[in-house]
Coordinates of N, CA, C and O in Angstrom, one line a residue:
X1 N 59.5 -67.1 14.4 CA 59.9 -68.4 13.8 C 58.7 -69.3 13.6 O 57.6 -68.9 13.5
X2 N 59.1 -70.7 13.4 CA 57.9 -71.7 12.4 C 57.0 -72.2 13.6 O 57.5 -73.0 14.4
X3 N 55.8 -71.9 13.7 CA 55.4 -72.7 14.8 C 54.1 -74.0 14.2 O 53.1 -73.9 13.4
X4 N 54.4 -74.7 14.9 CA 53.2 -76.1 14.4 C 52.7 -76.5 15.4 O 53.3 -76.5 16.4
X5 N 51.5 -76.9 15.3 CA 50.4 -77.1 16.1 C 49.6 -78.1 15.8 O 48.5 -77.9 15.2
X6 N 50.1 -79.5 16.2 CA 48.9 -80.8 16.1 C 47.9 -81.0 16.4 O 47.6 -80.3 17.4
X7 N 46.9 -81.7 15.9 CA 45.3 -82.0 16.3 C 45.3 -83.0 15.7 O 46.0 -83.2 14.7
X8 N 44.4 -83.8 16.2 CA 43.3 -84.9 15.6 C 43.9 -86.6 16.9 O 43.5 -87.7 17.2
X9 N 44.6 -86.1 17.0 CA 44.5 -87.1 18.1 C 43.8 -87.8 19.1 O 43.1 -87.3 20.0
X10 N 43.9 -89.7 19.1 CA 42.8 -89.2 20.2 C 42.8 -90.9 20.5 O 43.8 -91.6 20.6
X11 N 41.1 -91.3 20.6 CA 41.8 -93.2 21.1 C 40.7 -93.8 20.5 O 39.5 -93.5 20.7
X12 N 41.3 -94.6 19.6 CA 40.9 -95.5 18.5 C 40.9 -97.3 18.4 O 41.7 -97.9 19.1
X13 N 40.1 -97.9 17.9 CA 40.5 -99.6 18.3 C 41.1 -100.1 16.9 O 40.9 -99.7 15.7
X14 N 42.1 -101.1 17.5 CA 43.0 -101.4 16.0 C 41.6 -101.8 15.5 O 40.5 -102.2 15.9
X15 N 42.4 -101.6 13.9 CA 41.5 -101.6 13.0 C 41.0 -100.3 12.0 O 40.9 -100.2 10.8
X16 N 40.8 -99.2 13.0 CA 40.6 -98.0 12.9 C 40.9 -97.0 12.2 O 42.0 -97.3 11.7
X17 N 40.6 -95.6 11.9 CA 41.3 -94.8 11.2 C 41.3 -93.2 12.3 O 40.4 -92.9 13.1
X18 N 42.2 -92.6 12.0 CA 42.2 -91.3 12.8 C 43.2 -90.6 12.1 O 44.1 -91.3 11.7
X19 N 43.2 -88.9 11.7 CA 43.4 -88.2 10.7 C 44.2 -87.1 11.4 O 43.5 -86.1 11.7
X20 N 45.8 -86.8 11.7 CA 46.2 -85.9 12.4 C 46.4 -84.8 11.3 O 46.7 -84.9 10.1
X21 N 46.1 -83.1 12.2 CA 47.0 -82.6 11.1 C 47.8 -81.6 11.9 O 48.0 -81.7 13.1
X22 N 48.2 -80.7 11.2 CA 49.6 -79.8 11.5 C 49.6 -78.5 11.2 O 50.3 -78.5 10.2
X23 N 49.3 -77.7 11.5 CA 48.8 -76.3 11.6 C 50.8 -75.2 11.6 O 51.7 -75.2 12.5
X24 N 50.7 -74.5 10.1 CA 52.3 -74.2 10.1 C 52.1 -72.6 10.6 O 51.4 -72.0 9.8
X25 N 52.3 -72.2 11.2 CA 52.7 -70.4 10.8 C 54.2 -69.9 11.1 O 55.1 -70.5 11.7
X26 N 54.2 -68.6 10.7 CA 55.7 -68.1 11.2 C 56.6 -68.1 9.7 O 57.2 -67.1 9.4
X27 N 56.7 -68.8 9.1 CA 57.8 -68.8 7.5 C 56.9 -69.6 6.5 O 56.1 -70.4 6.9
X28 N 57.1 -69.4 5.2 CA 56.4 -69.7 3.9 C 56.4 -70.8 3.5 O 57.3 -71.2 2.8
X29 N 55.1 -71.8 4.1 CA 55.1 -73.0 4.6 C 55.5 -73.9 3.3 O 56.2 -74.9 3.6
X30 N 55.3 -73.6 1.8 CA 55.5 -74.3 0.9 C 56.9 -74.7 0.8 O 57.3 -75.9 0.6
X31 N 57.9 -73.6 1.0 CA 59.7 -73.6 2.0 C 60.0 -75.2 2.7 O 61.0 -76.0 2.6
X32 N 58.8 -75.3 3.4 CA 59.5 -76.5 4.1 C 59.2 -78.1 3.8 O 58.3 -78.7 3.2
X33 N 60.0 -78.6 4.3 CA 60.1 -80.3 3.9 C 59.3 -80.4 5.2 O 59.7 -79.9 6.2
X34 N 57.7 -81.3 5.2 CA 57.4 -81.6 7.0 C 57.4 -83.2 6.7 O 57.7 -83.8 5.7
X35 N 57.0 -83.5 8.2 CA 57.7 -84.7 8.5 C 56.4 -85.1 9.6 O 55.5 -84.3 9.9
X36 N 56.4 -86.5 10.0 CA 55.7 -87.0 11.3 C 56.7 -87.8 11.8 O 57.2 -88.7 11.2
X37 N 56.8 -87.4 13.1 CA 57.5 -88.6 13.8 C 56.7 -89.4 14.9 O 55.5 -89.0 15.0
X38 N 57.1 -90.4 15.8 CA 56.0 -90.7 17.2 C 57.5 -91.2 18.0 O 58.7 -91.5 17.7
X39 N 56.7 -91.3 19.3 CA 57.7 -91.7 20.0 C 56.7 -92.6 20.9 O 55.6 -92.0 21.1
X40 N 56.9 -93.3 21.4 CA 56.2 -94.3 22.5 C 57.5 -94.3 23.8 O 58.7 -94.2 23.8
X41 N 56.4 -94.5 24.9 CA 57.5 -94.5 26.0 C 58.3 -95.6 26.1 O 58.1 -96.8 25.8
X42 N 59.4 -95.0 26.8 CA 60.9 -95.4 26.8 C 61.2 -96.0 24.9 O 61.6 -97.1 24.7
X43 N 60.9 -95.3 24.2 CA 61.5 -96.2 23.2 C 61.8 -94.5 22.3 O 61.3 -93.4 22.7
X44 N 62.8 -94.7 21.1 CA 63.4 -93.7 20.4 C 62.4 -92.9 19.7 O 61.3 -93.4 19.6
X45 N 62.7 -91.4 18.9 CA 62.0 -90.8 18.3 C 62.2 -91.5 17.1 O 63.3 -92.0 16.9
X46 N 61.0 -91.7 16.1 CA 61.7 -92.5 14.6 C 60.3 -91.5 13.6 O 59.2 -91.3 13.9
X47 N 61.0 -91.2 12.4 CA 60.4 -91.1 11.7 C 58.8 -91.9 11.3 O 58.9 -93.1 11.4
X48 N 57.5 -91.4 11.1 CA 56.7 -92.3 10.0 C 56.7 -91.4 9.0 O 57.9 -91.2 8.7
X49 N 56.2 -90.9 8.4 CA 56.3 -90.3 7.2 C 57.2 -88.4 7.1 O 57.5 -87.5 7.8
X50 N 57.3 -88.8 5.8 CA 58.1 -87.0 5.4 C 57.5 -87.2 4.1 O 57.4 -88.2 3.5
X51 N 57.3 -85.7 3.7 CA 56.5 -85.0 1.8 C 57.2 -83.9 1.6 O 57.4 -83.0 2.5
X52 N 57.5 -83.9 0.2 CA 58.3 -82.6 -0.4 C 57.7 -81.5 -0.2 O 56.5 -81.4 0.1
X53 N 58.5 -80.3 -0.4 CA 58.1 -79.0 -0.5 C 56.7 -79.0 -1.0 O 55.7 -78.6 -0.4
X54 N 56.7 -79.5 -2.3 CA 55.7 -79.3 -3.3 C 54.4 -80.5 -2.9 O 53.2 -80.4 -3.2
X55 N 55.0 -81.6 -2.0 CA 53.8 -82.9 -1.8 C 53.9 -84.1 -2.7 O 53.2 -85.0 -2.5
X56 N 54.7 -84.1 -3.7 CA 55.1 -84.9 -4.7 C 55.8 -85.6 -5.0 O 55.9 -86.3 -6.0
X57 N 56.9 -85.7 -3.4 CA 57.6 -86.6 -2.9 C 57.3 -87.3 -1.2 O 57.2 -86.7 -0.2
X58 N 57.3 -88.1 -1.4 CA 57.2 -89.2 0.0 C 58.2 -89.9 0.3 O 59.1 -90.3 -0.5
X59 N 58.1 -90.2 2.0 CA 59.0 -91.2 2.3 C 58.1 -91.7 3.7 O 57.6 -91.0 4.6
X60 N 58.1 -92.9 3.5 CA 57.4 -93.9 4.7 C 58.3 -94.8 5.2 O 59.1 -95.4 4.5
X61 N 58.2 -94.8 6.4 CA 58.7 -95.8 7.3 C 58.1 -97.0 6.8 O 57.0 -97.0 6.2
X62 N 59.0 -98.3 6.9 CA 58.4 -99.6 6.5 C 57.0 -100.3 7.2 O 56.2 -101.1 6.7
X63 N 57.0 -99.9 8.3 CA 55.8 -100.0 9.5 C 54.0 -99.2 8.7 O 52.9 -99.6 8.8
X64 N 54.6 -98.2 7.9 CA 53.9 -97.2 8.1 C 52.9 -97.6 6.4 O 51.7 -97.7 6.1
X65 N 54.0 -97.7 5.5 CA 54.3 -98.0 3.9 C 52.5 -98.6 3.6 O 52.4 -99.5 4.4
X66 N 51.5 -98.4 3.1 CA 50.3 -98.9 3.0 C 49.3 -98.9 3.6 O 48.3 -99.6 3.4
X67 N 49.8 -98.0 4.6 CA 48.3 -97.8 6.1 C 48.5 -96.4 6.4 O 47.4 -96.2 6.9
X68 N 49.2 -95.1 6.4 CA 49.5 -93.9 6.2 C 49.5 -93.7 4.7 O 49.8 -94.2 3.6
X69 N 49.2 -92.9 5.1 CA 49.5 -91.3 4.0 C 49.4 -89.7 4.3 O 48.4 -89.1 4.6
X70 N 50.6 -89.3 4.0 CA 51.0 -87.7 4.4 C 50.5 -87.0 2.9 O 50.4 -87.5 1.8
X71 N 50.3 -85.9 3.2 CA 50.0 -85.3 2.9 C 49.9 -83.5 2.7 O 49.9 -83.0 3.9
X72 N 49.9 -82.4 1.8 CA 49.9 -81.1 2.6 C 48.7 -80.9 1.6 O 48.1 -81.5 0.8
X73 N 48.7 -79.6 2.2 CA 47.8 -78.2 1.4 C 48.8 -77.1 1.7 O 49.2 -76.7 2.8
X74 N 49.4 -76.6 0.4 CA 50.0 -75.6 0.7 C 49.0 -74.5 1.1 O 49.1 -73.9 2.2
X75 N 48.3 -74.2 0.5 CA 46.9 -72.9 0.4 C 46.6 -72.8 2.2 O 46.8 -71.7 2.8
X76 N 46.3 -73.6 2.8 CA 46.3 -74.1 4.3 C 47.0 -74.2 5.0 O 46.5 -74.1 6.1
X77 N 48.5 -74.2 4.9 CA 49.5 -74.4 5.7 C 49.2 -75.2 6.9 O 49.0 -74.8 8.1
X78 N 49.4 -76.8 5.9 CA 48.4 -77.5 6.9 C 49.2 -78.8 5.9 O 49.3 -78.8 4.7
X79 N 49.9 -79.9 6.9 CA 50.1 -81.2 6.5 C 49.5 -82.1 7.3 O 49.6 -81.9 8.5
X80 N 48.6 -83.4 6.8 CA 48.4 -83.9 7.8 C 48.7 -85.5 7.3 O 48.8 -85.9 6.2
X81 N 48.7 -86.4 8.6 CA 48.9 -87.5 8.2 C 47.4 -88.8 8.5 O 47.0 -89.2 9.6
X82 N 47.1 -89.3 7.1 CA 45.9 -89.7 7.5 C 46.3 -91.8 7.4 O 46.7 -92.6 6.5
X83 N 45.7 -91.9 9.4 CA 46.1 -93.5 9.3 C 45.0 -94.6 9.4 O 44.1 -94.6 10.3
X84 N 45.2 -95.5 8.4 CA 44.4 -96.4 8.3 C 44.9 -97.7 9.1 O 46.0 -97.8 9.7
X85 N 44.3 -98.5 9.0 CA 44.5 -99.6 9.7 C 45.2 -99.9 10.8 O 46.0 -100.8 10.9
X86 N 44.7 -98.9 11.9 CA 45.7 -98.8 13.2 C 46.2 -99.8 13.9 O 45.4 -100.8 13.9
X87 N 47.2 -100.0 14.5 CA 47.6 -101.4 15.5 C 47.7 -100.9 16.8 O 47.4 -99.7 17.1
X88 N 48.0 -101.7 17.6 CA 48.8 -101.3 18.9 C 49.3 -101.0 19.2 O 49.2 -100.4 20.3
X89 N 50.7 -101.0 18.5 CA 52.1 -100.8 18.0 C 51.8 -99.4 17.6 O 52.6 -98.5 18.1
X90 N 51.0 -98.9 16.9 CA 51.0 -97.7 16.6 C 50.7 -96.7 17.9 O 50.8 -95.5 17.5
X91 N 50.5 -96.9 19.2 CA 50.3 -96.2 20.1 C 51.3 -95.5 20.0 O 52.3 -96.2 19.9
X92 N 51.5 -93.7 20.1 CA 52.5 -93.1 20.6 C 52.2 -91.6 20.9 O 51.0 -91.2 21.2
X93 N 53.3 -90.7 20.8 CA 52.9 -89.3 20.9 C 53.6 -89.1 19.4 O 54.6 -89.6 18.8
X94 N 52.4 -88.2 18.9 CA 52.8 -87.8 17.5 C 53.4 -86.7 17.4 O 52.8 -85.8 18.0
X95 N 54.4 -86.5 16.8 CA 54.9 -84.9 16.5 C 55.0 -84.7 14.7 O 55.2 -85.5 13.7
X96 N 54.6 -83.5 14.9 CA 54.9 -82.6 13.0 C 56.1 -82.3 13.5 O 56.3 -82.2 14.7
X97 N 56.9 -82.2 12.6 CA 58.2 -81.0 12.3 C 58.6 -81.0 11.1 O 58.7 -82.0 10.5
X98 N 58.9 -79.6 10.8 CA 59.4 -79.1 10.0 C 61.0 -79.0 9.3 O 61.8 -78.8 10.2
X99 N 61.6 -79.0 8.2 CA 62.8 -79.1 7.9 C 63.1 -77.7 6.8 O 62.2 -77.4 6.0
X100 N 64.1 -77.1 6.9 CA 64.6 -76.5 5.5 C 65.5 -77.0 4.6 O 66.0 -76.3 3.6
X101 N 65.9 -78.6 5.0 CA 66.6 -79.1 4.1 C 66.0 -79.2 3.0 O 64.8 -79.5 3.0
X102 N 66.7 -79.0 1.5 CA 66.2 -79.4 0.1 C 65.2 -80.2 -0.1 O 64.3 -79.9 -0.8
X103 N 65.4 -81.4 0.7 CA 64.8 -82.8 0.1 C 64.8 -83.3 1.1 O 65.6 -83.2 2.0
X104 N 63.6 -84.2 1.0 CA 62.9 -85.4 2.0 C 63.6 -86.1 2.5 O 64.0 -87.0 1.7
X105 N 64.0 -86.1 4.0 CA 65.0 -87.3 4.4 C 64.6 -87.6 5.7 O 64.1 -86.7 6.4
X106 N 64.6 -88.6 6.1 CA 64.4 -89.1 7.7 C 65.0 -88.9 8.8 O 64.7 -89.0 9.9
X107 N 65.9 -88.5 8.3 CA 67.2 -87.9 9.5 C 66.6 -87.0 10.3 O 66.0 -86.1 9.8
X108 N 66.6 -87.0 11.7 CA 66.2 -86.2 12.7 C 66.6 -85.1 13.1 O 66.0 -84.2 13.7
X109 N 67.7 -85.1 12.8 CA 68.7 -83.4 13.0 C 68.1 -82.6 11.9 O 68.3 -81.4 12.0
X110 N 67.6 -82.9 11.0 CA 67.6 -82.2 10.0 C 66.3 -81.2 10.0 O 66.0 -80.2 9.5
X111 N 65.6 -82.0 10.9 CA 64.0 -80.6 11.1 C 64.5 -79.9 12.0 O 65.3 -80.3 12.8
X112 N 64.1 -78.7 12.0 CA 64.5 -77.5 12.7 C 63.6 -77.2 13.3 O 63.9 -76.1 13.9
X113 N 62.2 -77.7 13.5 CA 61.0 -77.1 13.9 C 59.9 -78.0 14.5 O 59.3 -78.7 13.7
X114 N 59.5 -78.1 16.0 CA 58.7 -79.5 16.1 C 57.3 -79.4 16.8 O 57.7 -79.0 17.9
X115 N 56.5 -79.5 16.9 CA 55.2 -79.4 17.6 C 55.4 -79.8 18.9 O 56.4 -80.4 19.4
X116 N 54.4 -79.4 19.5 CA 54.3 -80.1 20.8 C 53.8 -81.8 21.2 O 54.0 -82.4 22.2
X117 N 53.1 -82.3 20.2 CA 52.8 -83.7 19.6 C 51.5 -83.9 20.1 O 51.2 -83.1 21.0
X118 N 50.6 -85.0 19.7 CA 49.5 -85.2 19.8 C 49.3 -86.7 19.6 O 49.3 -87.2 18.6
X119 N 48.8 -87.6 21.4 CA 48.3 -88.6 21.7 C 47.8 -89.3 20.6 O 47.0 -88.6 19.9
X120 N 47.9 -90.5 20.0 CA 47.0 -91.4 19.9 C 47.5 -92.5 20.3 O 48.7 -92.8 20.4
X121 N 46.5 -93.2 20.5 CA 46.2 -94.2 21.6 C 45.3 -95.7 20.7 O 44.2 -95.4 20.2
X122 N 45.9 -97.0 20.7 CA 45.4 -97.3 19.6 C 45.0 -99.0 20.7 O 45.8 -99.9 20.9
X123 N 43.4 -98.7 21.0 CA 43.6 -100.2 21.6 C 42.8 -101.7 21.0 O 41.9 -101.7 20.1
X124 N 43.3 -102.9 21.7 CA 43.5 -103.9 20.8 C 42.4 -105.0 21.9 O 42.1 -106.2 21.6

């Protein structure tokens, strides 16, 4: 099955930029809708960005909307999310996952496939 594998994590001063990416194997990565989520402790998993099959569709979190940008390479099987202007607030654990739903949606149930996530650490 799909397995993903994060990198680029790491500890940054707001202001900053740091460049995660997402490493696909296992099913025909262009197939899938991916996604970034974070989660910070004690608080909920939430979407920041999701990109279409093709990359030609987006969806950002309103937090995220002008300081992210997702991204793939299909040829790579490789999406990654590159963030600019880091905050504090942006501290979390990052996860890829993957969806086989049609189309780009934030909904959490809907990825079927999730990394093990990758630290960043954003201090102020």
């Amino acid at each position: 099955q799909v397995q993903l594998v994060e990198s680029g994590g790491g500890l940054v001063q707001a202001g900053g930029s740091l460049r995660l990416s997402c490493a696909c194997s296992g099913r025909t990565f262009s197939t899938l809708v991916m996604g970034w989520f974070r989660q910070a402790p004690g608080e909920e998993r939430e979407l920041v960005a999701a990109t279409s099959r093709s990359g030609d569709g987006t969806y950002y979190t309103a937090s995220a909307k002008g300081r992210f940008t997702i991204s793939r390479d299909n040829a790579k099987n490789t999406v990654y999310l590159q963030m600019n202007s880091l905050r504090s607030e942006d501290t979390a654990l990052y996860f890829c996952a993957a969806s086989t739903f049609w189309a780009v949606t934030p909904t959490t149930t809907r990825y079927d496939y999730w990394g093990q996530g990758t630290q960043v650490t954003v201090s102020s």
